[in-house]
Amino acid sequence: MTRDVDRLVTEIAGPADEELGMTPGALDLLEEITAVPVPERRRVRSKVLLPLAVGVAVTLGVSLLPGTAAALDVVRDGGYYVITVKDLFADPERYQEQLRALGLNIRLEVKPATPAQEGTMLPIHFGDSADEIRTIEGPGDCLGRGSCAIGLKVPIGYRESVTIVLARKALPGEKYKVLAPINAAGQPLHCVPFVGKTVDEVRALLAARGVNTVTFARPDRTQKPTPGSWYVHDGVMSAAGQALLLVSPTPQRPDVPGPAFTLDPCS
Amino acid sequence: MGQAERKQRFEEIYRAHYPALLGYVRRRTDSSDDAADVLAEAFTTAWRRLEDVPPDNQARLWLYGVARRVLANHHRDTGRRSALAVKLRAELASCATPAAEQDPSAVRTAFARLSAADRELLSLVGWEGLGAGEIAKVLGRPPGVVRLRLHRARKRLAKELDSAELDLSAYGSRAVSLAKGES
């Protein structure tokens, strides 16, 4: 199996390296990059002096940004910063300022999500540059896809640049940006079988749980009226009291790109 | 390291690994502009962090790792164009290869359904020809973990291929993206 699968992947590779030699454009880029001198001083400061100052400040319990209440709570624990979110509605710039002051190049994006997800941080790229960042496991089962976090443990001196999504409670009427399957823990159809049922049946299940606005994702990508006899294959909460359902005319799930939330959050 | 010495070392790395890195980036971007941006940023990072670049072939793996992170950030930053690589941009556009996405083969569809992490693992084997030990260096993970994840990724692709054959007969591959929240 191994070789077959690898061979199939090779076949969809795109351009090979040999087709891409040094060209005038490549030499141009080389000149452009090396024309910018690298300041030695900046490296020394960011590597040694700043974390030292921060370390002292954190140890003494001194706020690094006098005058503004900290949006994040930072504690040193061994070789890590333990960062928990204090103010979920703070201006994102304030998170960044605080993290920058710690010498961390971490960008926090605050996105509206369902109430059940409030306070959770989701690294966008698992197994990516966030490899060394550990999450602090909190209660609950975020999205039914693994452990839920309410904070981060970041190695002191962590230099990579990484973006982390922070879920906050959506304002009234605001669309969710962090999608939750409608059957995840804390969501309306948690442990309620709905896959394979008709649109009418699922509408009734949702309405009984306070979800009265339902929109549809159809295989033809159109906004045509969706018959109540169509089948439901998947669904996410799209805003408070609003669900988005993946539907098709047959009981067979349509082939749609994107993640399929196949994990059973009840198990 | 003095600036002249620095420049010489960087040029060696650049010339040795430019084709491999451009290949890596082009296989993972949709447009030649994106490819030029990511390549420019990855090599600029190498220039700034030259002291961190390991010797010989290890440099290529290190560069793949940097390009990976640049790509990850770039996908969220579309529209921001680098001022660098103007000529390169034009060259890449003129020799545009047929975009991989134009061919909705079952393999490509199944591959697209995998998680980004699975795709990257399988690509590093199938596209860059790396072994588990080398991938471990690119990703900064222990080789044992990489081998296990690779095994699982292969199994998941095989499974997606099985189900894709069933699904594709009923629906075209150009369908809605539920994950994007389009309604």
Short mmCIF file of C-alpha atoms in Angstrom, two decimals:
data_model
loop_
_atom_site.label_atom_id
_atom_site.label_comp_id
_atom_site.label_asym_id
_atom_site.label_seq_id
_atom_site.Cartn_x
_atom_site.Cartn_y
_atom_site.Cartn_z
CA MET A 1 0.00 0.00 0.00
CA THR A 2 2.79 2.38 1.00
CA ARG A 3 4.43 2.49 -2.38
CA ASP A 4 1.14 2.73 -4.28
CA VAL A 5 -0.09 5.64 -2.21
CA ASP A 6 3.24 7.47 -2.44
CA ARG A 7 3.31 6.94 -6.21
CA LEU A 8 -0.20 8.37 -6.57
CA VAL A 9 0.86 11.45 -4.64
CA THR A 10 3.95 11.85 -6.83
CA GLU A 11 1.76 11.83 -9.91
CA ILE A 12 -0.12 14.96 -8.82
CA ALA A 13 3.06 16.83 -7.89
CA GLY A 14 3.16 19.76 -10.34
CA PRO A 15 6.39 21.25 -11.69
CA ALA A 16 9.62 19.35 -11.07
CA ASP A 17 12.69 21.05 -9.61
CA GLU A 18 14.73 20.49 -12.77
CA GLU A 19 12.40 22.71 -14.77
CA LEU A 20 13.19 25.60 -12.49
CA GLY A 21 16.78 26.68 -12.88
CA MET A 22 18.62 29.91 -12.06
CA THR A 23 17.18 32.63 -14.28
CA PRO A 24 17.82 36.38 -14.53
CA GLY A 25 14.85 36.81 -12.18
CA ALA A 26 16.40 34.43 -9.66
CA LEU A 27 19.72 36.31 -9.74
CA ASP A 28 17.83 39.56 -9.40
CA LEU A 29 16.14 38.32 -6.25
CA LEU A 30 19.49 37.21 -4.83
CA GLU A 31 20.83 40.73 -5.30
CA GLU A 32 17.72 42.32 -3.81
CA ILE A 33 17.86 40.20 -0.68
CA THR A 34 21.56 40.59 0.01
CA ALA A 35 21.40 44.35 -0.64
CA VAL A 36 19.73 44.75 2.75
CA PRO A 37 22.35 44.58 5.51
CA VAL A 38 21.47 42.59 8.60
CA PRO A 39 21.85 44.63 11.78
CA GLU A 40 23.79 42.68 14.37
CA ARG A 41 22.60 44.77 17.29
CA ARG A 42 18.93 43.95 16.87
CA ARG A 43 19.62 40.24 17.12
CA VAL A 44 21.50 40.56 20.37
CA ARG A 45 18.82 42.69 21.96
CA SER A 46 15.92 40.48 21.06
CA LYS A 47 17.71 37.30 22.04
CA VAL A 48 19.18 38.22 25.38
CA LEU A 49 18.20 41.55 26.83
CA LEU A 50 14.48 41.56 26.26
CA PRO A 51 13.66 38.12 27.73
CA LEU A 52 15.88 38.98 30.67
CA ALA A 53 13.96 42.18 31.38
CA VAL A 54 10.68 40.36 30.90
CA GLY A 55 11.80 37.56 33.18
CA VAL A 56 12.58 39.98 35.94
CA ALA A 57 9.30 41.83 35.47
CA VAL A 58 7.24 38.64 35.48
CA THR A 59 9.06 37.24 38.47
CA LEU A 60 8.32 40.40 40.41
CA GLY A 61 4.71 40.38 39.27
CA VAL A 62 5.09 43.75 37.58
CA SER A 63 2.79 44.60 34.71
CA LEU A 64 4.81 45.18 31.55
CA LEU A 65 2.34 47.72 30.27
CA PRO A 66 1.74 50.16 33.08
CA GLY A 67 -1.44 52.12 32.70
CA THR A 68 -3.45 49.48 30.85
CA ALA A 69 -4.97 46.41 32.41
CA ALA A 70 -3.38 43.30 30.97
CA ALA A 71 -5.58 41.39 28.52
CA LEU A 72 -3.58 38.22 29.06
CA ASP A 73 -2.41 36.71 32.27
CA VAL A 74 1.20 35.61 32.03
CA VAL A 75 2.99 33.48 34.59
CA ARG A 76 6.43 31.89 34.36
CA ASP A 77 6.52 28.19 34.98
CA GLY A 78 9.85 26.48 34.50
CA GLY A 79 10.97 27.16 30.95
CA TYR A 80 7.53 28.30 29.85
CA TYR A 81 5.23 31.26 29.81
CA VAL A 82 1.79 30.13 30.86
CA ILE A 83 -0.59 32.49 29.11
CA THR A 84 -4.26 32.57 29.94
CA VAL A 85 -6.86 34.93 28.57
CA LYS A 86 -8.16 37.45 31.05
CA ASP A 87 -10.14 39.81 28.86
CA LEU A 88 -11.92 38.09 25.98
CA PHE A 89 -13.17 41.35 24.48
CA ALA A 90 -9.92 43.24 24.50
CA ASP A 91 -8.67 44.94 21.36
CA PRO A 92 -6.50 42.30 19.58
CA GLU A 93 -3.69 44.84 19.45
CA ARG A 94 -3.45 44.61 23.21
CA TYR A 95 -2.82 40.87 23.12
CA GLN A 96 -0.15 41.42 20.54
CA GLU A 97 1.48 44.21 22.47
CA GLN A 98 1.67 42.02 25.52
CA LEU A 99 3.04 39.05 23.63
CA ARG A 100 5.53 41.24 21.79
CA ALA A 101 6.70 42.58 25.12
CA LEU A 102 7.47 38.98 26.08
CA GLY A 103 9.60 38.67 22.96
CA LEU A 104 7.02 36.39 21.33
CA ASN A 105 6.05 36.74 17.71
CA ILE A 106 2.61 35.26 18.27
CA ARG A 107 -0.37 36.81 16.59
CA LEU A 108 -3.72 36.29 18.23
CA GLU A 109 -6.84 36.44 16.14
CA VAL A 110 -10.05 36.80 18.07
CA LYS A 111 -13.01 35.30 16.28
CA PRO A 112 -16.67 34.97 17.16
CA ALA A 113 -17.77 31.46 18.05
CA THR A 114 -20.52 29.61 19.81
CA PRO A 115 -20.88 30.21 23.56
CA ALA A 116 -19.58 26.67 24.21
CA GLN A 117 -16.27 27.57 22.58
CA GLU A 118 -15.73 30.82 24.41
CA GLY A 119 -12.24 31.23 25.75
CA THR A 120 -10.69 28.49 23.68
CA MET A 121 -7.57 28.94 21.61
CA LEU A 122 -7.19 26.99 18.42
CA PRO A 123 -3.77 26.96 16.78
CA ILE A 124 -4.61 27.13 13.08
CA HIS A 125 -1.85 24.82 12.03
CA PHE A 126 -1.54 21.83 14.22
CA GLY A 127 1.82 20.20 13.78
CA ASP A 128 3.06 23.38 12.21
CA SER A 129 5.24 26.10 13.64
CA ALA A 130 3.14 25.91 16.79
CA ASP A 131 4.81 22.55 17.50
CA GLU A 132 6.54 23.70 20.64
CA ILE A 133 3.51 25.46 22.02
CA ARG A 134 1.51 23.35 24.41
CA THR A 135 -2.09 24.01 25.15
CA ILE A 136 -3.46 24.05 28.65
CA GLU A 137 -6.27 21.59 28.73
CA GLY A 138 -9.49 22.92 30.10
CA PRO A 139 -12.87 21.37 30.62
CA GLY A 140 -15.06 20.45 27.67
CA ASP A 141 -14.58 18.94 24.28
CA CYS A 142 -14.01 21.65 21.67
CA LEU A 143 -15.68 20.81 18.39
CA GLY A 144 -15.67 17.16 19.33
CA ARG A 145 -12.19 17.04 17.85
CA GLY A 146 -9.91 16.67 20.81
CA SER A 147 -9.01 18.46 23.95
CA CYS A 148 -10.09 21.99 24.59
CA ALA A 149 -7.71 24.72 25.70
CA ILE A 150 -8.13 27.91 27.65
CA GLY A 151 -4.56 29.02 27.43
CA LEU A 152 -1.11 28.30 26.10
CA LYS A 153 2.26 27.24 27.36
CA VAL A 154 4.95 28.82 25.24
CA PRO A 155 8.65 28.04 25.70
CA ILE A 156 10.54 31.10 26.91
CA GLY A 157 12.62 32.36 24.01
CA TYR A 158 10.20 30.93 21.42
CA ARG A 159 11.09 32.72 18.19
CA GLU A 160 8.76 31.38 15.54
CA SER A 161 5.98 33.45 14.15
CA VAL A 162 2.63 31.77 14.54
CA THR A 163 -1.02 32.72 14.46
CA ILE A 164 -3.46 31.42 17.00
CA VAL A 165 -7.21 31.80 16.84
CA LEU A 166 -8.95 32.73 20.01
CA ALA A 167 -12.66 32.07 20.20
CA ARG A 168 -14.86 34.71 21.77
CA LYS A 169 -18.59 34.86 22.27
CA ALA A 170 -20.36 36.21 19.19
CA LEU A 171 -22.26 39.45 19.49
CA PRO A 172 -26.01 39.26 18.83
CA GLY A 173 -26.59 38.46 15.15
CA GLU A 174 -22.87 38.06 14.41
CA LYS A 175 -21.81 35.16 12.18
CA TYR A 176 -19.49 32.60 13.76
CA LYS A 177 -16.01 32.45 12.33
CA VAL A 178 -14.97 29.37 14.26
CA LEU A 179 -17.36 26.72 13.04
CA ALA A 180 -18.80 24.13 15.39
CA PRO A 181 -20.54 20.99 14.13
CA ILE A 182 -24.18 21.09 15.20
CA ASN A 183 -23.68 17.83 17.09
CA ALA A 184 -20.53 18.82 19.01
CA ALA A 185 -20.69 19.03 22.77
CA GLY A 186 -22.64 22.13 23.78
CA GLN A 187 -24.33 22.43 20.37
CA PRO A 188 -28.05 21.91 19.69
CA LEU A 189 -27.90 18.44 18.16
CA HIS A 190 -25.29 16.96 20.47
CA CYS A 191 -26.03 13.24 20.63
CA VAL A 192 -29.13 13.70 18.47
CA PRO A 193 -28.97 11.55 15.31
CA PHE A 194 -29.58 13.77 12.27
CA VAL A 195 -27.37 12.53 9.46
CA GLY A 196 -29.52 10.92 6.76
CA LYS A 197 -32.74 12.52 8.00
CA THR A 198 -34.76 14.82 5.76
CA VAL A 199 -34.55 18.59 5.78
CA ASP A 200 -38.03 18.81 7.33
CA GLU A 201 -37.11 16.39 10.12
CA VAL A 202 -33.88 18.21 10.96
CA ARG A 203 -35.63 21.60 10.83
CA ALA A 204 -38.07 20.30 13.45
CA LEU A 205 -35.23 18.96 15.64
CA LEU A 206 -33.47 22.32 15.44
CA ALA A 207 -36.60 24.39 15.99
CA ALA A 208 -37.35 22.41 19.14
CA ARG A 209 -33.93 23.56 20.39
CA GLY A 210 -34.33 27.22 19.53
CA VAL A 211 -32.59 27.19 16.14
CA ASN A 212 -35.08 28.75 13.77
CA THR A 213 -32.94 30.00 10.91
CA VAL A 214 -31.55 27.31 8.63
CA THR A 215 -29.48 27.86 5.51
CA PHE A 216 -28.28 25.23 3.07
CA ALA A 217 -25.11 24.23 1.30
CA ARG A 218 -26.17 22.36 -1.86
CA PRO A 219 -24.08 20.35 -4.31
CA ASP A 220 -25.07 22.79 -7.09
CA ARG A 221 -23.90 25.80 -5.04
CA THR A 222 -27.14 27.65 -5.74
CA GLN A 223 -29.56 29.41 -3.44
CA LYS A 224 -32.64 27.74 -4.97
CA PRO A 225 -35.39 26.75 -2.53
CA THR A 226 -34.43 23.46 -0.90
CA PRO A 227 -37.23 20.85 -0.76
CA GLY A 228 -38.07 19.50 2.67
CA SER A 229 -37.64 15.99 1.32
CA TRP A 230 -33.88 16.40 0.68
CA TYR A 231 -31.36 14.69 2.95
CA VAL A 232 -29.07 16.25 5.55
CA HIS A 233 -25.45 15.04 5.72
CA ASP A 234 -23.64 17.49 7.94
CA GLY A 235 -24.17 20.80 9.66
CA VAL A 236 -22.49 23.61 11.53
CA MET A 237 -23.76 26.46 13.67
CA SER A 238 -23.33 29.64 11.61
CA ALA A 239 -24.59 32.22 14.14
CA ALA A 240 -26.62 32.22 17.34
CA GLY A 241 -29.87 30.41 16.52
CA GLN A 242 -28.70 29.73 12.95
CA ALA A 243 -27.52 26.50 11.38
CA LEU A 244 -25.95 25.75 8.00
CA LEU A 245 -26.76 22.27 6.68
CA LEU A 246 -25.07 20.26 3.95
CA VAL A 247 -27.93 18.78 1.92
CA SER A 248 -28.52 16.83 -1.29
CA PRO A 249 -31.46 15.13 -3.03
CA THR A 250 -30.20 11.62 -2.24
CA PRO A 251 -29.16 9.87 0.98
CA GLN A 252 -25.58 9.70 -0.30
CA ARG A 253 -23.25 12.40 1.02
CA PRO A 254 -22.18 14.72 -1.80
CA ASP A 255 -18.52 15.08 -2.60
CA VAL A 256 -17.58 18.40 -1.09
CA PRO A 257 -14.12 19.71 -0.45
CA GLY A 258 -13.29 20.71 3.07
CA PRO A 259 -13.29 18.87 6.35
CA ALA A 260 -15.96 16.32 7.09
CA PHE A 261 -16.86 16.31 10.75
CA THR A 262 -17.04 12.57 10.96
CA LEU A 263 -15.98 12.01 14.55
CA ASP A 264 -18.90 10.98 16.70
CA PRO A 265 -18.84 13.42 19.61
CA CYS A 266 -21.08 11.08 21.60
CA SER A 267 -18.65 8.23 21.72
CA MET B 1 30.81 37.06 10.06
CA GLY B 2 31.49 40.20 7.97
CA GLN B 3 28.99 41.39 5.39
CA ALA B 4 31.11 40.18 2.45
CA GLU B 5 31.58 36.76 4.00
CA ARG B 6 27.91 36.64 4.86
CA LYS B 7 26.93 37.44 1.32
CA GLN B 8 29.20 34.74 -0.06
CA ARG B 9 27.79 32.06 2.26
CA PHE B 10 24.23 33.09 1.43
CA GLU B 11 24.91 33.04 -2.30
CA GLU B 12 26.23 29.47 -2.04
CA ILE B 13 23.11 28.38 -0.21
CA TYR B 14 20.88 30.27 -2.62
CA ARG B 15 22.43 28.80 -5.75
CA ALA B 16 22.51 25.28 -4.33
CA HIS B 17 18.91 25.19 -3.17
CA TYR B 18 17.03 27.71 -5.31
CA PRO B 19 15.56 25.12 -7.73
CA ALA B 20 14.46 22.83 -4.91
CA LEU B 21 12.85 25.63 -2.94
CA LEU B 22 11.14 27.15 -5.96
CA GLY B 23 9.81 23.68 -6.80
CA TYR B 24 8.57 23.21 -3.25
CA VAL B 25 6.79 26.56 -3.29
CA ARG B 26 5.30 26.21 -6.78
CA ARG B 27 3.86 22.81 -5.99
CA ARG B 28 2.01 24.39 -3.09
CA THR B 29 0.77 27.70 -4.51
CA ASP B 30 -1.95 28.45 -7.03
CA SER B 31 -0.47 31.53 -8.64
CA SER B 32 2.98 32.53 -9.83
CA ASP B 33 2.68 35.75 -7.82
CA ASP B 34 2.16 33.80 -4.63
CA ALA B 35 5.09 31.54 -5.49
CA ALA B 36 7.38 34.55 -6.01
CA ASP B 37 6.24 36.17 -2.76
CA VAL B 38 6.74 33.06 -0.66
CA LEU B 39 10.10 32.29 -2.23
CA ALA B 40 11.30 35.84 -1.66
CA GLU B 41 10.18 35.82 1.96
CA ALA B 42 11.69 32.40 2.68
CA PHE B 43 15.08 33.38 1.28
CA THR B 44 14.92 36.76 3.03
CA THR B 45 14.40 34.88 6.29
CA ALA B 46 17.44 32.73 5.49
CA TRP B 47 19.47 35.89 4.84
CA ARG B 48 18.46 37.39 8.18
CA ARG B 49 19.00 34.15 10.08
CA LEU B 50 22.05 32.95 8.21
CA GLU B 51 23.73 31.90 11.44
CA ASP B 52 20.92 29.38 11.99
CA VAL B 53 21.14 27.73 8.57
CA PRO B 54 22.73 24.27 8.93
CA PRO B 55 25.44 23.10 6.50
CA ASP B 56 25.16 21.08 3.28
CA ASN B 57 22.00 19.20 2.44
CA GLN B 58 20.57 20.01 5.87
CA ALA B 59 20.18 23.55 4.57
CA ARG B 60 17.59 22.37 2.06
CA LEU B 61 15.51 20.76 4.82
CA TRP B 62 15.85 23.91 6.91
CA LEU B 63 14.67 26.02 3.96
CA TYR B 64 11.68 23.73 3.39
CA GLY B 65 10.75 24.28 7.03
CA VAL B 66 10.96 28.06 6.63
CA ALA B 67 8.97 28.01 3.37
CA ARG B 68 6.32 25.92 5.08
CA ARG B 69 5.80 28.55 7.75
CA VAL B 70 5.83 31.38 5.23
CA LEU B 71 3.19 29.55 3.19
CA ALA B 72 1.04 29.00 6.25
CA ASN B 73 1.06 32.71 7.01
CA HIS B 74 0.75 33.70 3.38
CA HIS B 75 -2.54 31.87 2.96
CA ARG B 76 -4.07 34.23 5.48
CA ASP B 77 -2.42 37.31 4.04
CA THR B 78 -3.51 37.23 0.43
CA GLY B 79 -3.36 40.50 -1.36
CA ARG B 80 -0.18 41.67 0.32
CA ARG B 81 2.48 41.62 -2.36
CA SER B 82 6.17 41.73 -1.74
CA ALA B 83 8.13 44.49 -3.42
CA LEU B 84 10.85 41.96 -4.18
CA ALA B 85 11.19 39.55 -7.05
CA VAL B 86 9.54 41.73 -9.71
CA LYS B 87 11.46 40.14 -12.56
CA LEU B 88 11.05 36.65 -11.15
CA ARG B 89 7.32 37.22 -10.90
CA ALA B 90 7.13 38.02 -14.62
CA GLU B 91 9.22 34.97 -15.50
CA LEU B 92 7.10 32.61 -13.47
CA ALA B 93 3.92 34.05 -14.96
CA SER B 94 5.18 33.61 -18.51
CA CYS B 95 6.14 29.96 -18.04
CA ALA B 96 2.94 29.18 -16.17
CA THR B 97 2.51 25.47 -15.85
CA PRO B 98 -0.98 24.11 -16.13
CA ALA B 99 -2.43 24.56 -12.68
CA ALA B 100 -2.72 21.28 -10.88
CA GLU B 101 -6.23 22.15 -9.79
CA GLN B 102 -7.51 22.07 -13.37
CA ASP B 103 -7.50 18.30 -13.28
CA PRO B 104 -10.17 17.05 -10.94
CA SER B 105 -8.83 13.53 -10.79
CA ALA B 106 -9.96 11.22 -8.05
CA VAL B 107 -6.49 11.24 -6.51
CA ARG B 108 -6.36 15.02 -6.35
CA THR B 109 -9.85 15.20 -4.90
CA ALA B 110 -9.08 12.59 -2.25
CA PHE B 111 -5.78 14.30 -1.48
CA ALA B 112 -7.54 17.66 -1.08
CA ARG B 113 -9.81 16.15 1.52
CA LEU B 114 -6.94 15.26 3.84
CA SER B 115 -5.89 17.59 6.62
CA ALA B 116 -3.14 20.08 5.79
CA ALA B 117 -0.78 18.15 8.05
CA ASP B 118 -1.45 14.86 6.24
CA ARG B 119 -1.05 16.49 2.84
CA GLU B 120 2.27 18.01 3.82
CA LEU B 121 3.64 14.70 5.09
CA LEU B 122 2.65 12.84 1.95
CA SER B 123 3.93 15.68 -0.26
CA LEU B 124 7.33 15.70 1.39
CA VAL B 125 7.62 12.01 0.48
CA GLY B 126 5.96 12.06 -2.94
CA TRP B 127 7.03 15.49 -4.19
CA GLU B 128 10.31 16.25 -2.46
CA GLY B 129 11.37 12.60 -2.21
CA LEU B 130 12.29 12.83 1.47
CA GLY B 131 12.50 9.96 3.94
CA ALA B 132 11.04 9.95 7.43
CA GLY B 133 14.34 11.06 9.00
CA GLU B 134 14.59 14.07 6.70
CA ILE B 135 10.94 14.98 7.18
CA ALA B 136 11.55 14.91 10.91
CA LYS B 137 14.15 17.65 10.38
CA VAL B 138 11.79 19.78 8.23
CA LEU B 139 9.00 19.52 10.77
CA GLY B 140 11.14 19.56 13.88
CA ARG B 141 9.53 16.37 15.19
CA PRO B 142 11.04 13.08 16.38
CA PRO B 143 11.46 10.55 13.51
CA GLY B 144 9.29 8.01 15.33
CA VAL B 145 6.40 10.44 15.46
CA VAL B 146 6.84 11.26 11.76
CA ARG B 147 6.83 7.57 10.79
CA LEU B 148 3.64 6.98 12.73
CA ARG B 149 1.91 10.04 11.29
CA LEU B 150 3.05 9.13 7.81
CA HIS B 151 1.62 5.66 8.20
CA ARG B 152 -1.70 7.12 9.31
CA ALA B 153 -1.72 9.71 6.51
CA ARG B 154 -1.19 6.98 3.91
CA LYS B 155 -4.03 4.98 5.38
CA ARG B 156 -6.32 8.00 5.38
CA LEU B 157 -5.53 8.79 1.74
CA ALA B 158 -6.20 5.15 0.77
CA LYS B 159 -9.50 5.36 2.59
CA GLU B 160 -10.43 8.67 0.93
CA LEU B 161 -9.62 7.12 -2.44
CA ASP B 162 -11.97 4.25 -1.75
CA SER B 163 -14.83 6.52 -0.77
CA ALA B 164 -14.04 9.05 -3.53
CA GLU B 165 -14.69 6.42 -6.16
CA LEU B 166 -18.19 5.97 -4.80
CA ASP B 167 -18.95 9.65 -4.27
CA LEU B 168 -17.54 10.91 -7.54
CA SER B 169 -19.96 8.85 -9.55
CA ALA B 170 -22.85 10.80 -8.08
CA TYR B 171 -21.47 14.34 -7.79
CA GLY B 172 -18.97 16.54 -9.53
CA SER B 173 -15.95 17.57 -7.59
CA ARG B 174 -16.83 21.27 -7.83
CA ALA B 175 -19.29 21.47 -5.02
CA VAL B 176 -19.93 23.67 -2.09
CA SER B 177 -17.45 24.13 0.64
CA LEU B 178 -19.23 23.66 3.87
CA ALA B 179 -16.14 24.54 5.80
CA LYS B 180 -16.07 27.98 4.22
CA GLY B 181 -19.52 28.56 5.60
CA GLU B 182 -21.04 29.45 2.24
CA SER B 183 -24.76 29.29 2.31
#
